[in-house]
Coordinates of C-alpha atoms in Angstrom, one line a residue:
M1 CA -20.7 -6.9 -26.8
N2 CA -20.6 -9.2 -29.8
S3 CA -17.0 -9.5 -29.7
S4 CA -17.1 -10.9 -26.1
S5 CA -19.9 -13.4 -26.7
P6 CA -17.8 -16.1 -28.3
A7 CA -15.5 -16.1 -25.3
L8 CA -18.3 -16.3 -22.8
A9 CA -19.8 -19.4 -24.2
P10 CA -16.7 -21.6 -23.7
R11 CA -16.1 -20.1 -20.3
A12 CA -19.8 -20.9 -19.3
R13 CA -19.4 -24.5 -20.6
L14 CA -16.1 -24.9 -18.8
G15 CA -17.9 -23.8 -15.5
V16 CA -20.9 -26.3 -16.1
L17 CA -18.4 -29.2 -16.9
S18 CA -16.3 -28.3 -13.9
M19 CA -19.4 -28.4 -11.6
A20 CA -20.4 -31.8 -13.0
A21 CA -16.9 -33.1 -12.5
L22 CA -17.2 -32.4 -8.8
G23 CA -19.7 -35.0 -8.5
I24 CA -18.3 -37.7 -10.8
V25 CA -14.5 -37.2 -10.7
Y26 CA -13.9 -35.9 -7.1
G27 CA -16.5 -37.9 -5.2
D28 CA -14.1 -40.5 -4.0
I29 CA -11.2 -38.3 -3.0
G30 CA -13.5 -35.7 -1.7
T31 CA -14.7 -38.1 1.1
S32 CA -11.3 -39.1 2.3
P33 CA -11.4 -36.5 5.2
L34 CA -13.9 -38.8 6.8
Y35 CA -11.3 -41.5 7.7
A36 CA -7.7 -40.5 6.6
I37 CA -6.4 -38.5 9.6
K38 CA -8.1 -40.6 12.3
T39 CA -6.7 -43.8 10.6
V40 CA -3.0 -42.4 10.8
F41 CA -3.3 -41.9 14.6
A42 CA -5.5 -44.7 15.5
N43 CA -3.8 -47.4 13.6
D44 CA -3.8 -50.6 15.6
R45 CA -0.4 -51.7 14.4
H46 CA 1.6 -48.5 14.1
P47 CA -0.3 -45.6 16.0
V48 CA 1.2 -42.3 15.9
P49 CA 1.3 -40.5 19.3
V50 CA -1.0 -37.4 19.2
D51 CA 1.4 -34.7 20.0
A52 CA 2.2 -31.3 18.3
E53 CA 5.5 -32.5 16.5
N54 CA 3.6 -35.6 15.0
I55 CA 0.4 -33.8 14.1
L56 CA 2.4 -31.0 12.2
G57 CA 4.5 -33.8 10.6
V58 CA 1.5 -35.9 9.3
L59 CA -0.5 -32.7 8.0
S60 CA 2.6 -31.7 6.0
L61 CA 2.8 -35.3 4.7
V62 CA -0.9 -35.2 3.7
F63 CA -0.6 -31.8 2.0
W64 CA 2.4 -32.5 0.0
S65 CA 1.0 -35.8 -1.0
L66 CA -1.9 -34.0 -2.4
V67 CA 0.4 -31.7 -4.2
I68 CA 2.9 -34.2 -5.6
V69 CA 0.6 -37.2 -6.2
V70 CA -2.7 -35.8 -7.1
T71 CA -1.8 -32.3 -8.6
L72 CA 1.6 -32.8 -10.3
K73 CA 1.4 -36.5 -11.3
Y74 CA -2.4 -37.0 -12.0
V75 CA -3.9 -33.6 -12.7
V76 CA -0.9 -32.0 -14.6
L77 CA 1.0 -35.1 -16.2
I78 CA -1.2 -38.3 -16.4
L79 CA -4.3 -36.5 -17.6
R80 CA -2.2 -36.0 -20.7
A81 CA -1.9 -39.7 -21.3
D82 CA -5.5 -39.9 -22.8
N83 CA -6.6 -42.1 -25.6
R84 CA -8.5 -39.7 -27.9
G85 CA -9.9 -38.1 -24.8
E86 CA -10.6 -41.3 -22.9
G87 CA -8.6 -42.1 -19.6
G88 CA -8.3 -45.0 -17.2
I89 CA -6.0 -47.9 -17.0
M90 CA -7.8 -49.9 -19.8
A91 CA -7.2 -46.8 -22.2
L92 CA -3.7 -46.9 -21.0
I93 CA -3.4 -50.6 -21.9
A94 CA -4.8 -49.7 -25.4
L95 CA -2.0 -47.1 -25.9
V96 CA 0.6 -49.6 -24.9
Q97 CA -1.0 -52.2 -27.3
R98 CA -0.7 -49.8 -30.2
R99 CA 2.9 -49.0 -29.6
I100 CA 4.9 -51.9 -28.2
A101 CA 2.5 -54.9 -28.1
N102 CA 4.6 -57.0 -30.6
Q103 CA 7.7 -56.6 -28.4
P104 CA 8.3 -59.0 -25.4
I105 CA 8.3 -56.0 -22.9
G106 CA 5.0 -54.9 -24.4
Q107 CA 3.3 -58.2 -23.6
R108 CA 4.6 -58.0 -20.0
L109 CA 3.5 -54.5 -19.6
I110 CA 0.0 -55.4 -20.8
L111 CA -0.2 -58.3 -18.2
L112 CA 0.9 -55.8 -15.6
G113 CA -1.8 -53.4 -16.8
L114 CA -4.4 -56.2 -16.7
F115 CA -3.4 -56.7 -12.9
G116 CA -3.7 -53.0 -12.4
A117 CA -7.3 -53.2 -13.9
A118 CA -8.0 -56.0 -11.6
L119 CA -6.9 -54.1 -8.6
F120 CA -9.4 -51.3 -9.8
Y121 CA -12.2 -53.8 -9.3
G122 CA -11.0 -54.4 -5.8
D123 CA -11.1 -50.6 -5.2
G124 CA -14.6 -50.5 -6.6
I125 CA -15.6 -52.9 -3.8
I126 CA -13.7 -51.3 -0.9
T127 CA -14.8 -47.6 -1.8
P128 CA -18.6 -48.1 -1.3
A129 CA -17.9 -50.1 2.0
I130 CA -15.4 -47.8 3.6
S131 CA -17.0 -44.5 2.4
V132 CA -20.5 -45.3 3.3
L133 CA -19.5 -46.9 6.7
S134 CA -17.2 -44.0 7.6
A135 CA -20.2 -41.6 7.1
V136 CA -22.7 -43.6 9.0
E137 CA -20.3 -44.0 11.8
G138 CA -20.9 -40.3 12.6
L139 CA -24.2 -41.5 14.3
K140 CA -22.3 -42.6 17.4
I141 CA -20.9 -38.9 17.6
V142 CA -24.4 -37.7 17.6
T143 CA -25.4 -40.1 20.5
P144 CA -23.7 -43.4 21.5
E145 CA -27.1 -45.1 21.6
L146 CA -27.1 -45.1 17.7
E147 CA -23.9 -47.1 17.6
E148 CA -25.7 -50.5 17.2
W149 CA -27.5 -49.0 14.1
I150 CA -24.4 -48.3 12.2
L151 CA -24.0 -51.6 10.6
P152 CA -27.8 -52.0 9.6
V153 CA -28.1 -48.6 8.4
T154 CA -25.0 -49.0 6.1
V155 CA -26.2 -52.2 4.7
A156 CA -29.6 -50.7 4.0
I157 CA -28.1 -47.8 2.1
L158 CA -25.8 -50.0 0.1
C159 CA -28.7 -52.2 -0.9
G160 CA -30.6 -49.2 -2.1
L161 CA -27.4 -48.0 -3.9
F162 CA -27.1 -51.2 -5.9
A163 CA -30.7 -51.6 -6.4
V164 CA -31.1 -48.3 -8.3
Q165 CA -28.2 -49.0 -10.6
R166 CA -30.5 -50.6 -13.3
H167 CA -32.3 -47.2 -13.6
G168 CA -29.1 -45.4 -14.6
T169 CA -27.6 -42.2 -13.1
A170 CA -28.6 -39.8 -15.9
Q171 CA -31.2 -38.0 -13.8
V172 CA -29.7 -38.3 -10.6
G173 CA -26.3 -37.3 -12.0
N174 CA -27.5 -33.8 -12.5
W175 CA -27.7 -33.3 -8.8
F176 CA -24.3 -34.9 -8.1
G177 CA -22.2 -31.7 -8.9
P178 CA -24.2 -29.2 -6.8
I179 CA -24.3 -31.5 -3.9
M180 CA -20.6 -32.2 -4.0
A181 CA -20.0 -28.4 -4.3
I182 CA -21.9 -28.0 -1.1
W183 CA -20.0 -30.9 0.5
F184 CA -16.7 -29.2 -0.5
L185 CA -17.7 -25.9 0.7
T186 CA -18.7 -27.5 4.0
L187 CA -15.3 -29.2 4.2
A188 CA -13.7 -25.7 3.7
V189 CA -15.9 -24.0 6.3
L190 CA -15.3 -26.7 9.0
G191 CA -11.7 -26.6 8.4
S192 CA -11.5 -22.9 8.6
I193 CA -13.2 -22.7 11.8
G194 CA -10.8 -25.3 13.3
I195 CA -7.8 -23.3 12.0
L196 CA -9.0 -20.2 13.5
T197 CA -8.8 -21.8 16.9
E198 CA -5.0 -23.0 16.4
P199 CA -3.6 -20.9 13.4
A200 CA -0.2 -22.2 14.2
V201 CA -1.3 -25.4 12.4
L202 CA -0.6 -23.7 9.0
A203 CA 3.1 -23.9 9.6
A204 CA 2.6 -27.5 8.4
L205 CA 2.4 -26.2 4.9
S206 CA 6.1 -26.2 4.8
P207 CA 7.6 -29.6 3.7
L208 CA 10.1 -29.2 6.4
Y209 CA 7.8 -30.7 8.9
A210 CA 7.2 -33.7 6.9
V211 CA 11.1 -34.0 6.5
N212 CA 11.6 -33.5 10.3
F213 CA 9.0 -36.2 11.0
F214 CA 11.0 -38.8 8.9
V215 CA 14.3 -37.6 10.6
A216 CA 12.9 -37.8 14.1
H217 CA 10.8 -41.1 13.7
P218 CA 11.9 -42.8 10.4
A219 CA 10.1 -46.0 11.1
L220 CA 7.0 -44.5 12.4
A221 CA 7.0 -42.1 9.6
F222 CA 7.3 -44.7 7.0
F223 CA 4.5 -46.8 8.4
S224 CA 2.3 -43.7 8.6
L225 CA 2.4 -43.5 4.9
G226 CA 0.2 -46.6 4.8
S227 CA -2.6 -44.4 6.3
V228 CA -1.6 -41.0 4.8
V229 CA -2.2 -42.6 1.2
L230 CA -6.0 -42.6 2.1
A231 CA -5.8 -38.9 1.5
V232 CA -5.1 -39.5 -2.3
T233 CA -7.5 -42.3 -2.9
G234 CA -9.7 -41.6 -5.8
T235 CA -6.8 -40.5 -8.1
E236 CA -7.4 -43.5 -10.5
A237 CA -11.1 -42.6 -10.6
L238 CA -10.1 -39.0 -11.5
Y239 CA -8.0 -40.3 -14.4
A240 CA -10.7 -42.9 -15.5
D241 CA -13.4 -40.5 -15.6
M242 CA -11.8 -37.8 -17.5
G243 CA -13.4 -38.9 -20.7
H244 CA -16.8 -37.6 -19.4
F245 CA -15.7 -34.1 -19.1
G246 CA -12.2 -33.5 -20.7
R247 CA -8.9 -32.4 -19.1
G248 CA -9.7 -28.7 -18.6
P249 CA -12.8 -29.1 -16.4
V250 CA -11.1 -31.7 -14.2
Q251 CA -8.1 -29.5 -13.7
L252 CA -10.2 -26.4 -13.0
A253 CA -12.4 -28.2 -10.4
W254 CA -9.3 -29.4 -8.7
G255 CA -7.3 -26.2 -8.5
A256 CA -10.3 -23.9 -7.9
L257 CA -12.2 -25.8 -5.1
V258 CA -11.2 -29.5 -4.3
L259 CA -7.6 -29.0 -3.4
P260 CA -8.3 -25.8 -1.3
A261 CA -11.3 -27.5 0.6
L262 CA -9.4 -30.7 1.2
T263 CA -6.3 -28.7 2.6
L264 CA -8.6 -26.5 4.9
N265 CA -10.4 -29.5 6.2
Y266 CA -7.3 -31.5 6.9
F267 CA -5.6 -28.6 8.6
G268 CA -8.8 -27.8 10.6
Q269 CA -8.7 -31.5 11.9
G270 CA -5.1 -31.1 12.9
A271 CA -5.9 -27.7 14.6
L272 CA -8.6 -29.6 16.5
L273 CA -6.1 -32.4 17.7
L274 CA -3.6 -29.8 18.8
A275 CA -6.2 -28.4 21.2
Q276 CA -8.3 -31.5 22.0
P277 CA -6.1 -34.6 21.4
Q278 CA -9.0 -36.8 22.8
T279 CA -11.1 -36.0 19.6
I280 CA -8.9 -38.5 17.5
V281 CA -11.8 -40.9 17.7
D282 CA -13.5 -38.9 15.0
P283 CA -11.8 -35.6 14.3
F284 CA -14.0 -34.9 11.2
F285 CA -17.3 -35.0 13.0
H286 CA -15.8 -33.2 16.2
L287 CA -15.2 -30.1 13.9
A288 CA -18.8 -29.5 13.8
P289 CA -20.8 -27.9 16.5
A290 CA -23.4 -30.2 18.3
W291 CA -26.5 -28.7 16.5
A292 CA -24.8 -29.4 13.1
L293 CA -23.9 -33.0 13.6
L294 CA -26.9 -34.7 12.4
P295 CA -27.2 -32.7 9.2
L296 CA -23.6 -33.2 8.6
V297 CA -23.9 -37.1 9.1
L298 CA -26.8 -36.8 6.4
L299 CA -24.7 -34.7 4.0
A300 CA -21.7 -37.0 4.6
T301 CA -23.8 -40.1 3.7
V302 CA -25.1 -38.5 0.5
A303 CA -21.6 -37.5 -0.4
T304 CA -20.2 -41.0 0.2
V305 CA -23.1 -42.5 -2.0
I306 CA -22.0 -40.2 -4.8
A307 CA -18.3 -41.3 -4.4
S308 CA -19.6 -45.0 -4.5
Q309 CA -21.7 -44.3 -7.6
A310 CA -18.7 -42.9 -9.4
V311 CA -16.5 -46.0 -8.7
I312 CA -19.4 -48.3 -9.5
S313 CA -20.0 -46.5 -12.8
G314 CA -16.2 -46.6 -13.6
A315 CA -16.4 -50.4 -13.0
F316 CA -19.2 -50.7 -15.5
S317 CA -17.3 -48.6 -18.0
M318 CA -14.1 -50.6 -17.6
T319 CA -15.9 -53.9 -17.9
R320 CA -17.3 -52.9 -21.3
Q321 CA -13.8 -51.7 -22.6
A322 CA -12.3 -54.9 -21.2
I323 CA -15.1 -57.1 -23.2
Q324 CA -14.5 -55.3 -26.3
L325 CA -10.7 -55.5 -26.0
G326 CA -11.1 -59.2 -25.7
Y327 CA -10.1 -59.5 -21.9
L328 CA -13.7 -60.6 -20.5
P329 CA -16.5 -62.7 -22.0
R330 CA -19.5 -61.0 -23.4
M331 CA -22.0 -59.7 -20.8
V332 CA -25.4 -58.0 -21.0
V333 CA -24.6 -54.3 -21.2
Q334 CA -27.8 -52.1 -20.9
H335 CA -27.9 -48.5 -21.9
T336 CA -29.8 -46.3 -19.4
S337 CA -29.7 -43.0 -21.3
S338 CA -30.7 -42.2 -24.9
A339 CA -28.5 -39.1 -24.7
E340 CA -25.3 -40.0 -23.2
R341 CA -23.6 -43.2 -24.5
G342 CA -21.5 -43.6 -21.3
Q343 CA -24.4 -44.3 -19.2
I344 CA -24.4 -48.0 -19.0
Y345 CA -25.5 -50.8 -16.5
V346 CA -23.9 -54.3 -16.5
P347 CA -26.1 -56.6 -14.3
A348 CA -23.5 -59.3 -13.7
I349 CA -20.8 -56.6 -12.4
N350 CA -23.4 -54.7 -10.4
W351 CA -24.5 -57.8 -8.2
L352 CA -21.1 -59.3 -8.0
L353 CA -19.9 -56.0 -6.5
F354 CA -22.9 -55.8 -4.3
I355 CA -22.3 -59.3 -2.8
A356 CA -18.6 -58.4 -2.2
V357 CA -19.4 -55.0 -0.6
I358 CA -22.0 -56.4 1.8
A359 CA -19.6 -59.2 2.8
L360 CA -16.8 -56.7 3.4
V361 CA -19.0 -54.5 5.6
L362 CA -20.2 -57.3 7.6
S363 CA -16.9 -59.0 8.1
F364 CA -14.8 -55.9 8.7
G365 CA -17.3 -54.0 10.7
S366 CA -15.7 -50.6 10.9
S367 CA -14.0 -48.1 8.5
D368 CA -10.7 -48.3 10.6
K369 CA -10.3 -52.1 9.8
L370 CA -11.3 -51.6 6.1
A371 CA -8.6 -48.8 5.7
A372 CA -6.0 -51.5 5.8
A373 CA -7.4 -53.2 2.7
Y374 CA -7.9 -49.9 0.9
G375 CA -4.3 -48.8 0.9
V376 CA -3.0 -51.9 -1.0
A377 CA -5.5 -51.7 -3.8
V378 CA -4.9 -47.9 -4.3
T379 CA -1.1 -48.0 -4.2
G380 CA -0.8 -50.9 -6.3
T381 CA -2.9 -49.5 -9.1
M382 CA -1.2 -46.1 -8.8
S383 CA 2.3 -47.8 -9.2
I384 CA 1.2 -49.7 -12.3
T385 CA -0.3 -46.6 -13.9
T386 CA 2.9 -44.8 -13.5
V387 CA 4.8 -47.8 -15.0
L388 CA 2.6 -47.8 -18.2
V389 CA 3.0 -44.0 -18.5
F390 CA 6.7 -44.7 -19.1
V391 CA 5.9 -46.1 -22.5
V392 CA 3.6 -43.1 -23.4
A393 CA 6.2 -40.7 -22.3
R394 CA 8.9 -42.3 -24.6
R395 CA 6.8 -43.2 -27.6
R396 CA 4.1 -40.5 -27.6
W397 CA 5.4 -37.6 -25.9
R398 CA 9.0 -38.1 -27.3
W399 CA 10.6 -37.5 -24.0
G400 CA 14.3 -38.3 -23.7
S401 CA 15.6 -41.0 -21.3
V402 CA 16.9 -38.6 -18.8
R403 CA 13.6 -36.6 -18.6
T404 CA 11.4 -39.8 -18.5
F405 CA 13.4 -41.7 -15.9
T406 CA 13.9 -38.4 -13.6
V407 CA 10.3 -37.3 -13.6
L408 CA 8.5 -40.7 -13.7
G409 CA 11.1 -42.3 -11.6
L410 CA 10.4 -39.9 -8.8
F411 CA 6.7 -40.6 -9.0
L412 CA 7.1 -44.3 -9.1
A413 CA 9.5 -44.1 -5.9
I414 CA 6.7 -42.2 -4.0
D415 CA 4.1 -44.7 -5.2
L416 CA 6.3 -47.7 -4.2
A417 CA 7.0 -46.1 -0.8
F418 CA 3.3 -45.9 -0.3
F419 CA 2.8 -49.5 -1.5
A420 CA 5.5 -50.8 0.8
A421 CA 4.2 -49.0 3.8
N422 CA 1.1 -50.9 3.2
L423 CA 2.5 -54.4 3.0
P424 CA 2.5 -54.8 6.8
K425 CA -1.4 -54.7 6.6
L426 CA -1.7 -57.7 4.5
S427 CA -2.6 -59.8 7.6
E428 CA -5.1 -57.2 8.7
G429 CA -7.2 -57.2 5.5
G430 CA -4.6 -55.9 2.9
W431 CA -4.7 -59.5 1.4
F432 CA -8.3 -59.1 0.2
P433 CA -7.6 -56.7 -2.7
L434 CA -4.6 -58.8 -3.8
V435 CA -6.5 -62.0 -3.7
F436 CA -9.4 -60.5 -5.4
A437 CA -7.3 -59.0 -8.1
A438 CA -5.4 -62.1 -8.6
L439 CA -8.7 -63.9 -9.3
V440 CA -9.8 -61.3 -11.7
F441 CA -6.4 -61.4 -13.5
V442 CA -6.6 -65.1 -13.9
L443 CA -10.1 -64.7 -15.4
M444 CA -9.0 -62.0 -17.8
S445 CA -5.7 -63.5 -18.8
T446 CA -7.4 -67.0 -19.3
W447 CA -10.1 -65.6 -21.5
K448 CA -7.6 -63.7 -23.6
R449 CA -5.4 -66.8 -24.2
G450 CA -8.4 -69.0 -24.7
R451 CA -9.9 -66.8 -27.4
A452 CA -6.5 -66.8 -29.2
L453 CA -6.3 -70.5 -29.1
I454 CA -9.8 -70.8 -30.7
L455 CA -8.8 -68.3 -33.4
E456 CA -5.6 -70.3 -34.1
R457 CA -7.6 -73.6 -34.3
L458 CA -10.2 -72.2 -36.7
T459 CA -7.6 -70.4 -38.8
H460 CA -5.7 -73.7 -39.1
N461 CA -8.8 -75.5 -40.2
S462 CA -10.3 -72.8 -42.4
L463 CA -10.3 -72.4 -46.1
P464 CA -8.7 -69.3 -47.8
L465 CA -11.3 -67.1 -49.3
A466 CA -9.5 -66.9 -52.7
E467 CA -9.6 -70.7 -53.1
F468 CA -13.2 -70.9 -52.0
M469 CA -14.3 -68.4 -54.5
A470 CA -12.5 -70.4 -57.3
Q471 CA -14.5 -73.4 -56.3
I472 CA -17.8 -71.6 -56.0
E473 CA -17.4 -70.0 -59.7
A474 CA -16.8 -73.6 -61.0
A475 CA -19.8 -75.1 -59.3
N476 CA -23.5 -74.8 -60.2
I477 CA -25.1 -73.9 -56.7
P478 CA -28.8 -73.0 -56.5
T479 CA -29.6 -69.4 -55.5
V480 CA -32.2 -68.3 -52.9
S481 CA -33.3 -64.7 -52.7
G482 CA -32.2 -62.3 -50.0
T483 CA -28.9 -61.3 -48.3
A484 CA -26.8 -63.5 -45.9
V485 CA -24.3 -61.9 -43.7
Y486 CA -21.6 -64.3 -42.1
L487 CA -19.7 -62.9 -39.2
S488 CA -16.1 -63.8 -39.4
A489 CA -13.1 -63.0 -37.2
R490 CA -10.7 -63.4 -39.9
S491 CA -10.7 -61.2 -42.9
R492 CA -9.2 -63.5 -45.6
Q493 CA -10.7 -66.8 -44.4
V494 CA -14.1 -68.4 -45.1
P495 CA -16.3 -68.4 -42.1
H496 CA -17.1 -71.8 -40.8
A497 CA -20.7 -71.0 -40.6
L498 CA -20.8 -70.4 -44.5
L499 CA -19.2 -73.7 -45.0
H500 CA -21.6 -75.5 -42.9
S501 CA -24.6 -73.6 -44.4
L502 CA -23.4 -74.6 -47.8
K503 CA -22.9 -78.3 -46.5
H504 CA -26.4 -78.5 -45.0
F505 CA -28.7 -76.3 -47.3
K506 CA -26.8 -76.8 -50.6
C507 CA -27.6 -73.2 -51.7
L508 CA -26.5 -69.7 -51.5
H509 CA -28.3 -66.5 -51.1
E510 CA -28.2 -64.1 -54.1
R511 CA -26.1 -61.7 -52.0
V512 CA -23.5 -63.0 -49.5
V513 CA -21.6 -60.5 -47.2
I514 CA -18.6 -61.8 -45.3
L515 CA -18.5 -59.4 -42.4
H516 CA -15.3 -58.9 -40.4
L517 CA -15.8 -57.2 -37.2
A518 CA -12.8 -55.5 -35.4
V519 CA -12.7 -53.5 -32.1
L520 CA -9.8 -51.1 -32.4
S521 CA -7.9 -49.7 -29.5
K522 CA -9.4 -46.2 -30.2
P523 CA -12.4 -45.3 -28.0
Y524 CA -14.7 -44.2 -30.7
I525 CA -15.1 -44.8 -34.5
A526 CA -17.2 -42.1 -36.5
A527 CA -20.3 -43.8 -38.1
D528 CA -19.3 -42.6 -41.5
K529 CA -16.0 -44.4 -41.1
R530 CA -17.3 -47.6 -39.6
V531 CA -17.9 -49.8 -42.7
R532 CA -16.0 -50.5 -45.8
I533 CA -17.3 -52.7 -48.6
D534 CA -15.2 -54.7 -51.1
S535 CA -16.8 -56.5 -53.9
I536 CA -15.3 -59.8 -54.5
S537 CA -17.8 -61.0 -57.3
P538 CA -21.3 -60.1 -58.5
R539 CA -22.7 -62.0 -55.6
F540 CA -19.9 -61.9 -52.8
Y541 CA -19.0 -58.8 -50.8
Q542 CA -16.4 -58.6 -48.0
A543 CA -17.4 -56.0 -45.5
H544 CA -14.9 -54.6 -42.8
M545 CA -16.8 -53.0 -39.8
E546 CA -14.7 -51.2 -37.2
F547 CA -15.8 -50.2 -33.6
G548 CA -14.0 -48.3 -30.9
F549 CA -13.6 -50.0 -27.5
M550 CA -16.1 -47.5 -26.0
D551 CA -18.7 -47.9 -28.8
T552 CA -21.8 -49.8 -28.7
L553 CA -21.7 -52.9 -31.0
N554 CA -24.8 -52.7 -33.2
V555 CA -24.1 -54.8 -36.2
A556 CA -27.7 -54.8 -37.5
E557 CA -27.8 -51.0 -37.4
A558 CA -24.2 -50.6 -39.0
T559 CA -25.3 -53.0 -41.8
H560 CA -27.7 -50.3 -43.1
L561 CA -24.5 -48.3 -44.1
C562 CA -23.8 -51.2 -46.4
Q563 CA -26.6 -49.8 -48.6
N564 CA -24.8 -46.6 -49.2
Q565 CA -22.3 -48.8 -51.0
D566 CA -24.7 -50.5 -53.2
V567 CA -25.3 -53.6 -51.1
N568 CA -28.9 -54.5 -50.3
C569 CA -29.2 -55.3 -46.6
D570 CA -32.9 -54.8 -46.2
P571 CA -33.6 -55.9 -42.5
A572 CA -36.6 -57.8 -43.7
N573 CA -34.7 -59.9 -46.3
T574 CA -31.3 -60.2 -44.5
T575 CA -30.3 -63.2 -42.4
F576 CA -27.3 -63.2 -40.1
F577 CA -25.3 -66.4 -39.8
L578 CA -23.1 -67.0 -36.6
G579 CA -20.7 -69.8 -35.7
R580 CA -21.1 -71.4 -32.4
E581 CA -18.2 -73.4 -31.1
T582 CA -18.4 -76.3 -28.8
L583 CA -15.2 -76.5 -26.9
V584 CA -13.3 -79.8 -25.9
P585 CA -10.4 -79.7 -23.5
T586 CA -7.1 -81.2 -24.7
Q587 CA -4.3 -82.8 -22.8
G588 CA -0.8 -81.3 -23.7
A589 CA -2.4 -78.1 -25.1
A590 CA -0.8 -74.7 -25.0
M591 CA -2.9 -74.0 -21.9
A592 CA -3.0 -75.9 -18.7
I593 CA -6.0 -78.2 -18.4
W594 CA -7.5 -76.3 -15.4
R595 CA -7.3 -73.1 -17.4
Q596 CA -8.9 -74.8 -20.4
K597 CA -11.8 -75.9 -18.1
L598 CA -12.0 -72.5 -16.7
F599 CA -12.2 -70.8 -20.1
I600 CA -14.9 -73.4 -21.3
A601 CA -16.9 -72.5 -18.4
L602 CA -16.6 -68.7 -19.0
F603 CA -17.4 -69.4 -22.6
R604 CA -20.5 -71.4 -21.9
N605 CA -21.9 -68.6 -19.6
A606 CA -21.0 -65.8 -21.9
S607 CA -24.1 -63.7 -23.0
S608 CA -25.7 -64.6 -26.2
P609 CA -23.8 -63.1 -29.2
T610 CA -27.1 -62.2 -31.0
A611 CA -27.8 -59.7 -28.2
Y612 CA -24.2 -58.7 -27.8
F613 CA -23.8 -57.8 -31.4
G614 CA -27.3 -56.1 -31.6
L615 CA -28.8 -58.6 -34.2
P616 CA -32.6 -59.1 -34.6
P617 CA -33.2 -62.5 -32.9
N618 CA -35.7 -63.5 -35.6
R619 CA -33.2 -63.0 -38.4
V620 CA -30.2 -65.1 -36.9
V621 CA -29.1 -68.6 -37.6
E622 CA -26.5 -70.2 -35.6
L623 CA -24.4 -73.1 -36.9
G624 CA -22.2 -75.1 -34.6
A625 CA -18.7 -76.5 -34.7
Q626 CA -16.5 -78.6 -32.3
V627 CA -13.2 -77.1 -31.5
Q628 CA -10.2 -78.8 -29.6
L629 CA -8.3 -76.4 -27.4

């Protein structure tokens, strides 16, 4: 008995984490059966005729897309491309930065990754809109009289969803896994009932039906890929949310429940279409008996809210990563759980998403029309992820050229085929995620470039620390009691705030700590390795403080660690000095004047550095300087 106990604990933990992963990781892809199949056959521009040959061909395409794109590419391969347990495109950008950032190709790949991250924000807008709308559209199947209520109910649900974000998902999250387990079991049961009426539909498990579909109708099959890809939406969320649970639970949940349930449901819808082609208006809800329609609409609505929650939380998480990696200005980040550091709320992003989602719902009006916009965002991000993984495969996994280009080249070809099939939808709404991503990309790249220019200007005009120390030792400067901490972006330069303080107050504290803060391309830094102190003189110390891009920046709390290295940073006697720059646009600078003005606007509206760095407001002094870009 005792010998088996150690084995039971890890298994039990794996089961619990796999159940939780159902709610967070697979919420998006789990709600695709609501709209994927009907969109293929009801596409306004390239509808696929509802006949036996085409139904089996489409089902085969859907099944092998799930196998190749989701199972082989993401679940088996790309989940290995983690940054110390963290996944997602920002973590992938951090991996590329560490390996080839100083090479020209590295800079181009980082910019490409930024555009992929911008597309993920587009996904974060479209997912809540199409998911909730497609679920509520089941009301018109219950009774046609309810059709006029679809948009008001959808808007009301979305308003509630975004309103509760500030309370966090720590408590609600405990229910996500079990509810999604019920959802996937429901998908499996409904699909099985449909398959029993037409067992011949299982022949589509053979890839030959997909091949024959392309041979018989090459153009139609190609354009159908633009809708088939809706069956694999959520793969980027799968990768981004891996850090919450680890690779094992995500893989177990997919193989044990999600893939079988999705396959059964898609094939059940196909069997229904073989028997009753007229049900193409909404084959998912027509799978259910009349008495189960209303409960199914309610369950589908809850499932789509959970799917939307996962994408919204992913947008919050990616925003924090982008801020700390230097791609977005400081924003207020609120922690909604004392137990889980990943539970955060970013008000600015929440309400930006809310406005965009409501505008999408009201302007597009139906899930069928929104599907055109969805495919472009998903396939674009998938393609960019594959390109970035080339670097990981070569530099981290040590794959040879032949293996890398064979395996990833195949996946990239499939991604680009899906992307190309969605390009004809640009005029039908596919332009939206591209335009939105372009705007976000301009903001992120402008902020990164602007910060680099400020650093160049300040470095050029700053005084080397060694020269400053020689001047200080030769001068007789009055001393005041206490500790002064000066934040500095440059480790061997004197902070401008220190020079201004000395100029105005003509005195120095008895202990002066020049604090260089760095956010690394690692997700987390252990507390005992966060601070290093170097003694420059009996009065001056240089502190190096490091955070991971997923860590919470709390400088005041971290300075307590200085006391372990014989530096008195008693909060009651410590003053933090910050520099506050006033930016002036300059003609002929390294950045276009319109981008300078955009950067200045972002800079002025960034959240307070006092709050962002976790400093006590009553112990902070800000000293200004004018900087020409």
